[in-house]
Amino acid sequence: MKILSLLLICIIIPVTALAVSSRLSEKLLYAIKEKDSGNVVRVINEIKQNGNYDPVYQTLIALWNKDKSSIGKIDWGFLNDDFIKINIADALIQAKKNGFITLDDDEFYKYSKTLLNNKSTLLVSMAMMAVANYDKPGDAQLFEGCLSTKNMNLFRGALAALVSMCNSDVESIIGKLNKNSLSVRKKAIVDEMLILRRNLINSGYCSQ
C-alpha cells in the first residue's frame, strides 16, 4: 500500500504541475488576445508566484521572441508595449535566477537598462528591479540619482532595487543618505528598506 501511495504521488505531482502550467499559459494568452494589460500583468505575477513550471516559461520565451509558430494568432503589436515587455523580461530573469529555466538572458538585461531613463516612473522602477537581479558591479550607481528625487515612487523603487543587491557599492550608496534631511515619508521608506536588507543578509541571501 505504501509503495502504491508513493507511485501515485510521483504520478500526480507532475500531472498537477503540468495542469497548472497549461492553465496559466491559457490565461496569459487569453489576456493578451483581449489586450487586457492589467490582466496580463496579474497572470505573469501568478506565474512568478507559482514557481517551477517550465512549460509556461517556454510560453513567455515564445512571446518575447515573437514565435508565431508556437503561439498562434494574436496581435503581436500589443506585445511591443514596454509595460508588457518589462513584465515578461522580469519573469524570465527571475526564473533563470531561481534555476527554473536555462537561457541566455543578456538580452533582457540590455533591454531593462534602456528603460532606466524612461518618462514613466512605473517603467523605471520596474527596470531598476530587473537590472538589480543581475547584481553587476557598477549598476548600483545607476539608481543613485533616484534617491534625490521628490517622486516617492522612484525613491522607493531605487531603494528596493538597491537593498536587493549584494555587491559592495550598495552599502556605500545607502550610507550617503542623510536621514536628517529626508522628509518623514522618505525616512519611513528608508527604515522599512533597511529592515528588509538586514533580513535578507541574515537569511544568507547574499552568501548564495
Tab-separated table of C-alpha atoms in Angstrom:
chain	number	residue	atom	x	y	z
A	1	MET	CA	0.000	0.000	0.000
A	2	LYS	CA	2.843	2.407	0.880
A	3	ILE	CA	4.586	1.694	-2.432
A	4	LEU	CA	1.333	2.260	-4.316
A	5	SER	CA	0.799	5.554	-2.500
A	6	LEU	CA	4.307	6.729	-3.373
A	7	LEU	CA	3.768	5.789	-7.006
A	8	LEU	CA	0.523	7.745	-7.084
A	9	ILE	CA	2.248	10.787	-5.574
A	10	CYS	CA	5.030	10.574	-8.172
A	11	ILE	CA	2.416	10.489	-10.928
A	12	ILE	CA	0.032	13.094	-9.526
A	13	ILE	CA	2.616	15.821	-8.770
A	14	PRO	CA	3.997	16.092	-12.359
A	15	VAL	CA	0.478	15.922	-13.822
A	16	THR	CA	-0.713	18.628	-11.420
A	17	ALA	CA	2.280	20.836	-12.232
A	18	LEU	CA	1.649	20.381	-15.958
A	19	ALA	CA	-2.028	21.213	-15.492
A	20	VAL	CA	-1.179	24.400	-13.564
A	21	SER	CA	1.356	25.398	-16.211
A	22	SER	CA	-1.149	24.762	-19.005
A	23	ARG	CA	-3.838	26.745	-17.170
A	24	LEU	CA	-1.503	29.706	-16.654
A	25	SER	CA	-0.429	29.670	-20.303
A	26	GLU	CA	-4.064	29.672	-21.397
A	27	LYS	CA	-4.925	32.516	-19.032
A	28	LEU	CA	-1.967	34.538	-20.261
A	29	LEU	CA	-2.748	34.046	-23.952
A	30	TYR	CA	-6.422	34.865	-23.342
A	31	ALA	CA	-5.484	38.127	-21.598
A	32	ILE	CA	-3.166	39.005	-24.493
A	33	LYS	CA	-5.853	38.274	-27.071
A	34	GLU	CA	-8.213	40.503	-25.090
A	35	LYS	CA	-5.459	43.181	-24.983
A	36	ASP	CA	-6.026	43.476	-21.244
A	37	SER	CA	-2.686	44.838	-19.962
A	38	GLY	CA	-3.744	44.693	-16.314
A	39	ASN	CA	-4.798	41.070	-16.550
A	40	VAL	CA	-1.618	40.143	-18.459
A	41	VAL	CA	0.470	41.506	-15.593
A	42	ARG	CA	-1.694	39.757	-12.994
A	43	VAL	CA	-1.198	36.406	-14.743
A	44	ILE	CA	2.567	36.977	-15.076
A	45	ASN	CA	2.722	37.725	-11.341
A	46	GLU	CA	0.779	34.500	-10.722
A	47	ILE	CA	3.332	32.644	-12.846
A	48	LYS	CA	6.180	34.075	-10.754
A	49	GLN	CA	4.429	33.072	-7.520
A	50	ASN	CA	3.722	29.502	-8.666
A	51	GLY	CA	7.345	28.511	-9.096
A	52	ASN	CA	8.974	25.998	-11.406
A	53	TYR	CA	6.534	25.217	-14.197
A	54	ASP	CA	8.833	25.135	-17.214
A	55	PRO	CA	6.151	24.932	-19.974
A	56	VAL	CA	4.631	28.282	-19.020
A	57	TYR	CA	8.079	29.873	-19.089
A	58	GLN	CA	8.509	28.452	-22.590
A	59	THR	CA	5.320	30.332	-23.476
A	60	LEU	CA	6.856	33.543	-22.123
A	61	ILE	CA	10.045	32.917	-24.133
A	62	ALA	CA	7.974	32.331	-27.278
A	63	LEU	CA	6.084	35.583	-26.658
A	64	TRP	CA	9.324	37.506	-26.153
A	65	ASN	CA	10.801	36.025	-29.346
A	66	LYS	CA	7.514	36.545	-31.223
A	67	ASP	CA	7.496	32.891	-32.165
A	68	LYS	CA	4.285	32.818	-34.208
A	69	SER	CA	4.510	29.091	-34.903
A	70	SER	CA	4.350	28.346	-31.167
A	71	ILE	CA	1.792	30.935	-30.094
A	72	GLY	CA	-0.633	31.229	-32.963
A	73	LYS	CA	-2.767	34.202	-33.888
A	74	ILE	CA	-2.516	37.193	-31.559
A	75	ASP	CA	-1.929	40.912	-32.021
A	76	TRP	CA	1.879	40.906	-31.855
A	77	GLY	CA	1.907	44.697	-31.855
A	78	PHE	CA	0.311	44.589	-28.403
A	79	LEU	CA	3.495	42.947	-27.079
A	80	ASN	CA	5.568	45.944	-28.161
A	81	ASP	CA	4.182	47.852	-25.170
A	82	ASP	CA	7.129	48.324	-22.779
A	83	PHE	CA	4.818	47.729	-19.823
A	84	ILE	CA	4.128	44.214	-21.135
A	85	LYS	CA	7.705	43.581	-22.282
A	86	ILE	CA	9.360	44.502	-18.963
A	87	ASN	CA	6.975	42.205	-17.088
A	88	ILE	CA	7.799	39.297	-19.411
A	89	ALA	CA	11.518	40.066	-19.159
A	90	ASP	CA	11.400	40.302	-15.356
A	91	ALA	CA	9.569	36.971	-15.050
A	92	LEU	CA	12.185	35.240	-17.199
A	93	ILE	CA	15.083	36.941	-15.402
A	94	GLN	CA	13.767	35.727	-12.041
A	95	ALA	CA	13.049	32.242	-13.398
A	96	LYS	CA	16.655	31.883	-14.549
A	97	LYS	CA	17.989	33.352	-11.289
A	98	ASN	CA	15.953	30.792	-9.335
A	99	GLY	CA	17.206	27.937	-11.512
A	100	PHE	CA	13.816	27.193	-13.083
A	101	ILE	CA	14.989	27.637	-16.683
A	102	THR	CA	18.221	27.869	-18.644
A	103	LEU	CA	18.615	30.629	-21.210
A	104	ASP	CA	20.860	33.465	-22.301
A	105	ASP	CA	19.220	36.438	-20.587
A	106	ASP	CA	21.719	39.121	-21.638
A	107	GLU	CA	19.068	40.499	-23.993
A	108	PHE	CA	16.716	41.109	-21.055
A	109	TYR	CA	19.458	42.864	-19.126
A	110	LYS	CA	20.244	45.216	-22.006
A	111	TYR	CA	16.563	45.890	-22.641
A	112	SER	CA	15.856	46.663	-18.975
A	113	LYS	CA	18.714	49.177	-18.883
A	114	THR	CA	17.198	51.061	-21.841
A	115	LEU	CA	14.143	51.820	-19.687
A	116	LEU	CA	16.055	53.455	-16.835
A	117	ASN	CA	15.625	56.887	-18.443
A	118	ASN	CA	12.013	56.362	-19.448
A	119	LYS	CA	9.464	59.113	-18.699
A	120	SER	CA	7.236	56.601	-16.922
A	121	THR	CA	8.204	56.286	-13.260
A	122	LEU	CA	6.486	52.883	-13.160
A	123	LEU	CA	8.635	51.558	-16.000
A	124	VAL	CA	11.794	52.995	-14.454
A	125	SER	CA	11.005	51.366	-11.100
A	126	MET	CA	10.342	48.005	-12.751
A	127	ALA	CA	13.503	48.310	-14.857
A	128	MET	CA	15.592	49.032	-11.752
A	129	MET	CA	14.336	45.859	-10.085
A	130	ALA	CA	15.024	43.843	-13.257
A	131	VAL	CA	18.574	45.202	-13.562
A	132	ALA	CA	19.185	44.682	-9.832
A	133	ASN	CA	18.590	40.942	-10.292
A	134	TYR	CA	21.916	40.732	-12.140
A	135	ASP	CA	23.772	42.384	-9.239
A	136	LYS	CA	26.546	43.603	-11.546
A	137	PRO	CA	29.292	45.894	-10.205
A	138	GLY	CA	28.616	49.495	-11.145
A	139	ASP	CA	24.870	49.072	-11.703
A	140	ALA	CA	24.018	50.295	-8.208
A	141	GLN	CA	25.202	53.776	-9.239
A	142	LEU	CA	22.560	53.791	-11.968
A	143	PHE	CA	19.877	54.012	-9.270
A	144	GLU	CA	21.630	56.542	-7.044
A	145	GLY	CA	20.164	59.596	-8.776
A	146	CYS	CA	16.636	58.456	-7.922
A	147	LEU	CA	17.441	58.766	-4.199
A	148	SER	CA	17.423	62.558	-4.509
A	149	THR	CA	14.162	62.743	-6.436
A	150	LYS	CA	10.965	64.174	-4.983
A	151	ASN	CA	8.997	61.403	-6.650
A	152	MET	CA	8.198	58.924	-3.898
A	153	ASN	CA	7.615	56.013	-6.288
A	154	LEU	CA	11.056	56.430	-7.839
A	155	PHE	CA	12.650	56.861	-4.423
A	156	ARG	CA	11.061	53.659	-3.147
A	157	GLY	CA	11.854	51.825	-6.395
A	158	ALA	CA	15.524	52.807	-6.249
A	159	LEU	CA	15.882	51.770	-2.608
A	160	ALA	CA	14.067	48.481	-3.211
A	161	ALA	CA	16.426	47.705	-6.084
A	162	LEU	CA	19.488	48.628	-4.040
A	163	VAL	CA	18.611	46.581	-0.965
A	164	SER	CA	18.072	43.512	-3.156
A	165	MET	CA	21.672	43.699	-4.424
A	166	CYS	CA	24.706	42.223	-2.723
A	167	ASN	CA	27.682	43.985	-4.321
A	168	SER	CA	29.891	46.292	-2.273
A	169	ASP	CA	28.650	49.521	-3.893
A	170	VAL	CA	25.270	49.244	-2.197
A	171	GLU	CA	26.372	49.900	1.394
A	172	SER	CA	28.316	52.965	0.286
A	173	ILE	CA	25.362	54.442	-1.601
A	174	ILE	CA	22.848	53.796	1.173
A	175	GLY	CA	25.353	55.155	3.691
A	176	LYS	CA	25.367	58.503	1.889
A	177	LEU	CA	21.697	59.051	2.694
A	178	ASN	CA	21.391	61.783	5.290
A	179	LYS	CA	18.251	60.772	7.148
A	180	ASN	CA	18.132	64.119	8.936
A	181	SER	CA	17.492	65.885	5.639
A	182	LEU	CA	14.784	63.464	4.491
A	183	SER	CA	11.044	64.002	4.749
A	184	VAL	CA	9.051	61.941	7.221
A	185	ARG	CA	7.738	59.751	4.390
A	186	LYS	CA	11.208	59.120	2.985
A	187	LYS	CA	12.580	58.296	6.442
A	188	ALA	CA	9.836	55.704	6.869
A	189	ILE	CA	10.705	54.140	3.498
A	190	VAL	CA	14.424	54.068	4.371
A	191	ASP	CA	13.722	52.409	7.737
A	192	GLU	CA	11.456	49.844	6.056
A	193	MET	CA	14.035	49.021	3.383
A	194	LEU	CA	16.941	48.787	5.838
A	195	ILE	CA	14.984	46.229	7.868
A	196	LEU	CA	14.346	44.281	4.672
A	197	ARG	CA	18.050	44.401	3.805
A	198	ARG	CA	19.088	43.182	7.259
A	199	ASN	CA	16.629	40.304	6.980
A	200	LEU	CA	17.974	39.368	3.541
A	201	ILE	CA	21.579	39.423	4.736
A	202	ASN	CA	20.758	37.480	7.913
A	203	SER	CA	18.970	34.846	5.830
A	204	GLY	CA	22.168	34.159	3.896
A	205	TYR	CA	20.702	35.623	0.715
A	206	CYS	CA	23.995	37.281	-0.240
A	207	SER	CA	26.016	34.174	0.514
A	208	GLN	CA	24.263	32.011	-2.103
